[in-house]
Structure formats: structure tokens, C-alpha cells
Amino acid sequence: MSAMSPAPRRRASLVDSPLLDVEKIRQDFPILRREVRGKPLVYLDSAATSQKPQAVIDALVRYYTTENSNVHRGIHLLSEEATQEYEGARTKVQAFLNASSPQEIVFVRGTTEGINLVAGSYGRQNLREGDEIIISAMEHHSNIVPWQILCQEKGARLRVIPMNDSGELLLEEYERMLGPRTRLVAVVHVSNSLGTINPVEEIIRLAHRQGVPVLIDGAQAAPHLPLDVRKLDCDFYVFSGHKILGPTGIGVLYGKASLLDSMPPYQGGGDMIKSVTFEKTVYNDIPYRFEAGTPHIAGAIGLGAAIDYLSAIGLDRVAAYEHQLLEYGTERLSQIRGLRIIGTAREKAAVLSFVLDGIHPHDIGTVLDSEGIAIRTGHHCTQPVMARFGIPATARASLAFYNTKQEIDVLVRGIDKVFEVFS
Ligand code: 7TS
């Protein structure tokens, strides 16, 4: 090519990121092709639930089409296959979390049920009057209310690690709170309303110095960060399948085998027993002791497919790409006059919560919806966070690796429209 030739024109890319081929990834998510109110869907609500790739949808259809059967009971081939797939999903979760054994993986309905299980079993067994549980100021209601119920029942006390105006926990206060009465620490890994990534490794280390076990609510971390429960050394870790590309109604409670083994059942029924007489029931081994009744077999298999999909991309690349998106979004939103970002921690993931001067977040959401942009507005089940910042609600755009900078540009134009409509 001569020096005079024009440079070849590159096809305009949806994303100018060498980290991920997002155009290709987007083709795996059929819903991203649909229109909403006559506009292309811009889905910025992945913290509420993620979209599902075709591979997950196919896994559900395949299971129901060719293998549908109950697990752990039939001697027929279909039941054997279903059991193999269900237990295979458990092994995939084990690898995803780097847990020591599949025994440490309990299938539950979601994060909420996982926390309730620990509160109802471990908590009930180990809490006495005057004991304390420590949570943080940025917990989802799912990591507040189960502990309140337990504290009420036991005459125990809930203590709350405060945070600063950026949405970062005050670790010195936490250290001071840890004491001889502390029985458990339960803290969110990534805040759903602020995006803060908490220093959970440090939080766990400090608790363990006093011999206190720690539960981590990983609902918003599992989809965005590489996880290693052995490196974290957490005692319990919970997350929901539907937020990491999997189906609703399935989630995971990881627990250290020694702890799970020491815990009484949470619900009674089939699959959690070895033998039953009217006089005495012998409970099953872990993890089955905590999986009473027919489980969500298809859900677990779908979650396994989601983990395969996500692992093939690599959580480290997902995290790096989303970080770029977050930085871009933060910069664009920061330039909008009358907009205030809520949650400005130094370590943040995938969440842009904001308020606009004089405009209620629900009105923001309604105008954006008319532009095909899906965000969430409200308190995001973190009412104490709203109270801490003195606001009733925020508008929240939450990102995933299938989002693009162009979609953030559409959001910014949408916010301009909100100002136009309400000026
Ligand atoms: N913990 C955190 C940090 C969450 O973000 C959520 C759900 C839960 C627990 C509960 O998860 P579930 O799957 O058991 O319901 N968060 C959100 C949200 O931000 N918007 O909708 C649900």
C-alpha cells in the first residue's frame, strides 16, 4: 500500500475493548435483540437479575426434553442421568468457588434462603442471650432481617459497622466491635445499591483472630469477581444463580464442611434423612441434610451451564472489562449537572446509583423506560443505606459484561431527556 493510500476504515465496533469480544458475546443473549417501546433494549438492571445466554436456556430445554426425572431415588436410567447432571452441577459450583469438596455446596433457592438457612440452623444452635452478631450498614434486607428474627428469638443483639460518605466501611469501628460476645459476622461482598467492594479478606481475618465465623453475602460479587473461598477463608458464602446468568429459584450456600457437619437440619422432609421411624429420624450427611424435598433439578443444571459459560470467558476478564465500563460511566455521569452519584468508594463494581436534583427516581425510571432503557429505581432493598444518605431512593444502572460504552451513551442521552421533560 502506498503512503498516499487512505488508511483502511475499521468497522465501527460496539466496544473498543481488547478485553472481550462483546459483539460476539451479545449474540449469545437472545433477549438483547428485542426492542422495548420501539427502541433497542438497553438492559442496565443486571444487579436485579442478569440476562441468560442461549447455552443456559438450551440446558433447561434439554433437561426437560430428554432427562426429566427425580434425583437420588429412581433406579431407572433417566433418574440416574438426572442425578449425574445435578451432582455434576454441584461439582461445577465447587470448582467455581474453589471449595474443598462438593459436600460443602448446598443448593438453595437463592441468597436469601442461604442466609436464612445459616441463621435458622447455625444461628439457632449457637446463639445465647446477650450474644452479638455483626453486620454492616450496607446490607441488603436479606442479610438484616434473618439476623433480626434470630436476635429477637434469642435475646441477642445486632451490631452494625458504619460507613463513610463514600460508602466505605469503617474498619476501625468494626475492630472495636469485635469482642467476646460476638458469635458471627455477616457482611456483603459487593453492595447492590452502592457498588462498594468490601475488603472481606481483612474483615474475615479480623473476625478469625477472635475465633468468630464469617458469612459473606456474595449475591453481587459472584457475577463480577473471581472467587476463591479457600483463599478468603470465609466460613459461609452465599449467592443466587439468577444473578450469574442462571435460572431463578436456585442458589448456593457454601459452608466449610466442619461447620455444616455440626449444624442441625433447617427443614425436614425427603432427601435429608437416612432413616425414619416414628421414634427417631437419622439425618443424612451434608450437603443432603440441608436439601429437603425435591430440589430445583433443572435450576441446578442451568446454573452449571451458566458457570461453564462464565468460566469460559473468565471472571478476571469480565471484572477488567466491567471496570472499564464503570470508569467510563462514572466519568460520563459525573459531567451531568444536577446529577449526584451515590456510592463513590475507591473499590467499586458494576453499579451506578444516582439522584437528580428535584426529580424523583421513579420519574427518572419512567422516562428512561420510554427510551428502552431498563434501570431500577427505589431503595433496592437497602432502606438503611437510603437513610444513611438522607434520600428516599436512587436510580440505579447496573452493568454486566454484555453492556457497552454505547449503551452508557444512550443512558446519558436518556438522562438529558429526563431533564427536558421535568424542567
Ligand atoms: N444480597 C444482595 C447483596 C443482593 O443484591 C440481593 C438481591 C440479595 C441479597 C437477595 O437475593 P435473592 O436472589 O435471594 O433475592 N438484590 C437485588 C437488587 O439489587 N435488585 O433486585 C434484587
XYZ file of C-alpha atoms and ligand atoms in Angstrom:
445
model
C 0.000 0.000 0.000
C 1.486 3.404 -0.973
C 1.978 6.110 1.576
C -0.774 8.045 -0.204
C -3.449 5.380 0.229
C -6.147 6.197 2.731
C -5.986 4.122 5.884
C -8.421 1.209 5.727
C -11.640 2.074 7.532
C -12.267 -0.118 10.515
C -15.766 -1.329 11.035
C -17.249 0.697 13.844
C -17.116 -1.592 16.841
C -19.726 -1.638 19.564
C -16.895 -1.717 22.033
C -13.354 -0.539 21.675
C -12.055 -3.001 24.213
C -9.407 -5.603 23.546
C -10.522 -7.425 26.677
C -13.677 -9.072 25.390
C -15.427 -9.581 22.074
C -18.638 -8.073 23.380
C -20.328 -8.004 19.977
C -19.981 -11.763 19.822
C -20.980 -12.191 23.462
C -24.141 -10.172 22.894
C -25.219 -12.616 20.193
C -25.328 -15.329 22.854
C -28.076 -13.434 24.718
C -31.269 -13.614 22.625
C -33.176 -11.097 24.761
C -30.657 -8.374 23.885
C -32.031 -8.455 20.333
C -35.513 -7.393 21.365
C -36.991 -3.943 21.235
C -38.693 -2.187 24.111
C -41.185 0.582 23.351
C -39.939 0.659 19.773
C -36.302 1.149 20.786
C -33.451 -1.353 21.108
C -33.379 -2.702 24.657
C -30.647 -1.192 26.812
C -30.571 -3.512 29.808
C -28.920 -1.847 32.792
C -30.568 -3.835 35.572
C -28.294 -6.851 35.929
C -27.950 -6.368 39.702
C -31.653 -7.235 39.939
C -31.230 -10.216 37.636
C -28.834 -10.993 34.829
C -29.887 -11.963 31.332
C -29.402 -15.576 30.231
C -27.221 -16.859 27.404
C -28.646 -19.361 24.928
C -26.452 -22.086 26.469
C -28.372 -21.815 29.745
C -31.767 -21.751 28.036
C -30.719 -24.798 25.983
C -29.581 -26.687 29.094
C -33.039 -26.233 30.659
C -34.849 -27.303 27.485
C -32.551 -30.299 27.031
C -33.061 -31.458 30.612
C -36.849 -31.249 30.400
C -36.905 -32.712 26.878
C -34.627 -35.692 27.371
C -33.853 -36.392 31.024
C -36.664 -35.102 33.192
C -36.799 -37.317 36.238
C -36.374 -37.100 40.005
C -32.917 -37.349 41.530
C -31.371 -39.627 44.144
C -34.262 -42.099 44.144
C -35.091 -43.932 40.928
C -33.045 -46.887 39.746
C -34.112 -46.186 36.177
C -31.819 -44.628 33.602
C -33.465 -41.202 33.438
C -33.153 -40.763 37.190
C -29.525 -41.848 37.010
C -28.828 -39.287 34.289
C -30.673 -36.515 36.111
C -28.780 -37.326 39.316
C -25.482 -37.288 37.468
C -26.227 -33.899 35.952
C -27.480 -32.448 39.234
C -24.403 -33.656 41.095
C -22.255 -32.544 38.158
C -23.604 -29.036 38.673
C -22.562 -29.230 42.311
C -19.023 -30.089 41.239
C -19.022 -27.138 38.832
C -20.023 -24.817 41.669
C -17.300 -26.334 43.837
C -14.683 -25.558 41.169
C -16.157 -22.079 40.578
C -15.709 -21.228 44.265
C -12.562 -23.324 44.706
C -14.247 -25.131 47.611
C -12.508 -28.207 49.007
C -15.283 -30.664 48.253
C -18.774 -30.914 46.713
C -20.059 -31.692 50.235
C -19.556 -28.015 51.019
C -22.016 -26.911 48.319
C -25.675 -26.781 49.376
C -28.254 -25.946 46.721
C -30.809 -23.455 47.999
C -33.357 -21.147 46.342
C -31.054 -18.152 46.377
C -29.015 -15.822 48.550
C -31.983 -15.094 50.787
C -32.622 -18.742 51.568
C -28.906 -19.403 52.088
C -28.726 -16.711 54.775
C -31.961 -17.887 56.391
C -30.550 -21.418 56.474
C -27.441 -20.298 58.348
C -29.485 -18.138 60.724
C -32.057 -20.882 61.326
C -29.562 -23.696 61.777
C -26.125 -22.432 62.823
C -27.541 -19.309 64.477
C -30.237 -21.103 66.438
C -27.731 -23.658 67.654
C -25.004 -21.238 68.707
C -26.617 -18.007 69.885
C -27.464 -17.269 73.519
C -28.931 -14.278 75.288
C -26.573 -11.304 75.256
C -24.560 -12.603 72.258
C -23.868 -10.348 69.297
C -23.980 -10.593 65.527
C -22.144 -8.008 63.457
C -23.445 -6.897 60.058
C -22.685 -3.748 58.063
C -24.505 -0.533 57.238
C -24.839 -1.515 53.577
C -26.588 -4.873 53.866
C -29.451 -5.961 51.649
C -32.585 -6.633 53.730
C -31.877 -10.338 53.170
C -28.770 -10.003 55.323
C -30.522 -7.956 58.022
C -33.944 -9.437 58.677
C -32.956 -13.100 59.262
C -30.487 -11.917 61.927
C -33.097 -9.640 63.485
C -35.522 -12.555 63.733
C -32.798 -14.677 65.340
C -31.734 -11.924 67.743
C -35.331 -11.390 68.783
C -35.778 -15.088 69.471
C -32.540 -15.392 71.434
C -32.352 -12.029 73.162
C -29.181 -11.322 71.198
C -28.000 -8.019 69.757
C -27.332 -6.894 66.193
C -24.393 -4.521 65.755
C -23.756 -2.534 62.598
C -20.407 -1.478 61.089
C -20.876 2.146 59.992
C -19.689 3.615 56.680
C -18.343 6.937 55.452
C -19.917 9.302 52.909
C -18.316 7.442 50.005
C -19.904 4.182 51.089
C -16.810 2.552 52.599
C -16.972 0.591 55.833
C -15.100 1.952 58.852
C -12.872 -0.959 59.716
C -11.505 0.602 62.918
C -15.076 0.692 64.234
C -15.522 -2.902 63.205
C -12.364 -3.937 65.006
C -13.624 -2.230 68.146
C -16.982 -4.011 67.880
C -15.476 -7.490 67.709
C -15.460 -8.870 71.213
C -16.080 -11.874 73.435
C -19.836 -11.658 72.802
C -19.532 -11.743 69.006
C -20.837 -15.048 67.635
C -20.992 -14.294 63.898
C -20.085 -11.635 61.329
C -22.294 -11.403 58.205
C -21.174 -8.892 55.579
C -21.927 -8.151 51.949
C -19.046 -8.633 49.493
C -20.294 -6.100 46.916
C -23.081 -3.652 47.792
C -26.063 -3.770 45.432
C -27.041 -0.143 45.958
C -23.579 1.479 46.202
C -21.315 -0.874 44.285
C -18.699 -0.869 47.073
C -16.377 -3.871 47.060
C -15.744 -4.553 50.727
C -12.344 -5.727 51.991
C -13.812 -9.059 53.002
C -10.454 -10.790 53.329
C -9.476 -8.303 56.037
C -12.931 -8.497 57.648
C -12.611 -12.294 57.819
C -9.038 -12.154 59.139
C -10.021 -9.820 61.974
C -13.005 -11.986 62.955
C -10.950 -15.181 62.889
C -8.409 -13.613 65.222
C -11.215 -13.786 67.774
C -12.442 -17.188 66.621
C -15.618 -15.733 65.096
C -17.027 -17.292 61.889
C -17.945 -15.091 58.923
C -20.726 -15.317 56.346
C -20.248 -13.400 53.104
C -23.257 -12.338 51.021
C -21.843 -12.759 47.535
C -25.039 -12.041 45.563
C -23.392 -9.117 43.743
C -19.825 -10.407 43.807
C -20.243 -13.834 42.220
C -21.244 -12.363 38.818
C -18.360 -9.891 38.704
C -15.274 -11.044 40.600
C -13.145 -14.185 40.559
C -13.868 -16.037 43.802
C -11.803 -18.350 45.956
C -13.463 -19.305 49.223
C -10.334 -21.073 50.454
C -8.191 -18.012 49.899
C -10.833 -15.803 51.514
C -11.121 -18.373 54.299
C -14.794 -17.423 54.763
C -16.936 -19.854 56.716
C -20.089 -19.370 54.658
C -20.564 -17.809 51.218
C -23.959 -17.355 49.550
C -25.047 -16.318 46.076
C -28.014 -16.530 43.683
C -27.988 -18.335 40.344
C -30.216 -15.805 38.620
C -27.671 -13.015 39.059
C -24.889 -15.009 37.411
C -26.644 -15.906 34.143
C -28.510 -18.884 35.653
C -32.200 -19.558 36.307
C -34.244 -18.104 39.149
C -35.061 -20.297 42.139
C -31.573 -21.771 42.503
C -28.695 -20.529 44.614
C -25.746 -21.729 46.594
C -24.713 -21.873 50.204
C -21.055 -22.730 50.599
C -20.081 -23.763 54.108
C -16.891 -25.234 55.500
C -17.512 -28.965 55.884
C -16.672 -28.951 59.593
C -19.282 -26.239 60.235
C -22.010 -27.717 58.030
C -21.412 -31.072 59.631
C -22.008 -29.628 63.082
C -25.299 -27.972 62.088
C -28.825 -29.336 62.609
C -31.287 -29.549 59.681
C -33.067 -26.421 58.572
C -36.102 -28.126 57.065
C -37.385 -31.668 57.432
C -38.585 -33.936 54.656
C -37.355 -36.247 51.918
C -33.707 -36.429 50.849
C -32.438 -35.033 54.158
C -32.839 -38.308 56.064
C -31.082 -41.664 56.291
C -33.910 -43.422 58.096
C -37.201 -42.537 59.738
C -39.267 -44.271 62.379
C -41.935 -42.623 64.474
C -39.487 -42.731 67.358
C -36.351 -41.449 65.708
C -35.021 -39.973 62.472
C -31.394 -40.247 61.424
C -30.373 -37.276 59.313
C -28.457 -37.534 56.081
C -24.852 -36.441 55.545
C -24.001 -32.984 54.246
C -24.927 -31.429 51.894
C -28.139 -33.507 51.590
C -29.090 -32.834 55.202
C -29.908 -29.299 54.051
C -31.725 -30.184 50.826
C -35.160 -31.344 51.981
C -37.671 -32.229 49.277
C -37.258 -32.491 45.530
C -34.672 -29.868 44.640
C -34.714 -27.462 41.698
C -33.001 -30.005 39.442
C -33.359 -28.019 36.229
C -32.215 -24.902 38.066
C -29.016 -26.541 39.268
C -28.300 -27.879 35.772
C -28.949 -24.415 34.314
C -26.637 -22.899 36.910
C -23.973 -25.410 35.910
C -24.332 -24.270 32.282
C -24.101 -20.627 33.406
C -20.893 -21.353 35.298
C -19.454 -23.131 32.247
C -20.287 -20.115 30.105
C -18.870 -17.579 32.534
C -15.752 -19.617 33.240
C -15.022 -19.955 29.513
C -14.899 -16.152 29.307
C -13.032 -15.853 32.609
C -14.106 -13.817 35.613
C -10.830 -11.899 35.601
C -11.548 -10.615 32.068
C -15.167 -9.917 32.991
C -14.012 -7.896 36.006
C -11.429 -5.942 33.994
C -13.895 -5.133 31.215
C -16.660 -4.115 33.619
C -14.197 -1.916 35.444
C -13.524 -0.036 32.205
C -17.267 0.351 31.660
C -17.758 1.560 35.222
C -14.985 4.141 34.855
C -16.455 5.346 31.583
C -19.965 5.539 33.070
C -18.711 7.323 36.179
C -16.925 9.900 34.056
C -19.931 10.494 31.786
C -22.432 10.755 34.657
C -20.112 12.995 36.696
C -20.254 15.557 33.901
C -24.032 15.911 34.129
C -25.049 18.980 36.115
C -27.637 18.260 38.775
C -26.658 14.580 38.991
C -25.109 13.107 42.136
C -23.619 9.651 42.231
C -24.421 7.753 45.439
C -21.594 5.382 46.254
C -18.139 6.620 45.389
C -15.945 4.064 47.115
C -12.420 3.611 45.769
C -13.117 -0.083 45.202
C -16.322 -0.410 43.228
C -18.060 -2.862 40.928
C -20.636 -2.508 38.187
C -23.159 -0.222 39.920
C -24.020 3.413 39.130
C -26.566 4.691 41.631
C -27.575 8.339 41.250
C -30.095 11.022 42.087
C -31.099 14.089 40.068
C -31.839 17.452 41.670
C -35.580 17.858 42.182
C -36.641 14.772 40.224
C -37.898 11.613 41.906
C -36.032 8.450 40.894
C -39.293 6.796 39.808
C -39.818 9.592 37.282
C -36.267 9.034 36.013
C -37.029 5.341 35.571
C -40.274 6.012 33.726
C -38.712 8.391 31.202
C -35.756 6.052 30.650
C -38.153 3.149 30.124
C -39.838 5.109 27.343
C -36.397 5.174 25.695
C -35.987 1.395 26.002
C -33.566 1.719 28.928
C -34.153 -0.653 31.853
C -32.804 0.549 35.195
C -34.044 0.010 38.731
C -35.351 2.775 40.936
C -36.204 2.642 44.626
C -34.407 1.653 47.795
C -33.040 -1.599 46.298
C -33.962 -3.471 49.493
C -31.354 -1.431 51.349
C -33.502 1.079 53.207
C -30.804 1.745 55.855
C -28.438 2.804 53.048
C -31.014 5.310 51.806
C -31.468 6.588 55.375
C -27.665 6.937 55.764
C -27.515 9.138 52.663
C -30.703 11.034 53.545
C -32.545 10.101 50.352
C -35.711 8.063 49.751
C -34.421 6.223 46.709
C -31.899 6.204 43.876
C -31.930 5.445 40.182
C -29.536 2.575 39.617
C -27.871 1.491 36.405
C -26.123 -1.815 36.987
C -23.730 -3.219 34.437
C -22.694 -6.592 33.118
C -20.060 -7.739 30.648
C -22.669 -7.763 27.852
C -23.135 -3.990 28.193
C -21.260 -1.462 26.083
C -19.991 2.100 26.263
C -22.534 2.941 23.574
C -25.305 1.850 25.942
C -23.927 4.197 28.575
C -24.075 6.965 25.960
C -27.752 6.073 25.407
C -28.275 6.315 29.177
C -26.675 9.764 29.235
C -28.950 10.945 26.385
C -31.886 9.430 28.302
C -30.968 11.445 31.399
C -30.858 14.602 29.224
C -34.402 13.727 28.175
C -35.441 13.343 31.841
C -34.222 16.895 32.496
C -36.090 18.137 29.397
C -39.345 16.520 30.491
C -39.138 17.793 34.068
C -37.612 21.244 33.519
N -27.953 -9.731 48.861
C -27.632 -8.807 47.946
C -26.362 -8.048 48.086
C -28.468 -8.590 46.861
O -28.138 -7.672 45.954
C -29.669 -9.334 46.748
C -30.660 -9.076 45.659
C -29.935 -10.295 47.719
C -29.066 -10.463 48.763
C -31.130 -11.187 47.639
O -31.000 -12.069 46.552
P -32.155 -13.071 46.169
O -31.702 -13.664 44.872
O -32.260 -14.064 47.252
O -33.399 -12.245 46.024
N -30.594 -7.795 45.092
C -31.472 -7.254 44.238
C -31.275 -5.985 43.697
O -30.323 -5.263 43.890
N -32.339 -5.701 42.892
O -33.177 -6.732 42.922
C -32.658 -7.701 43.758
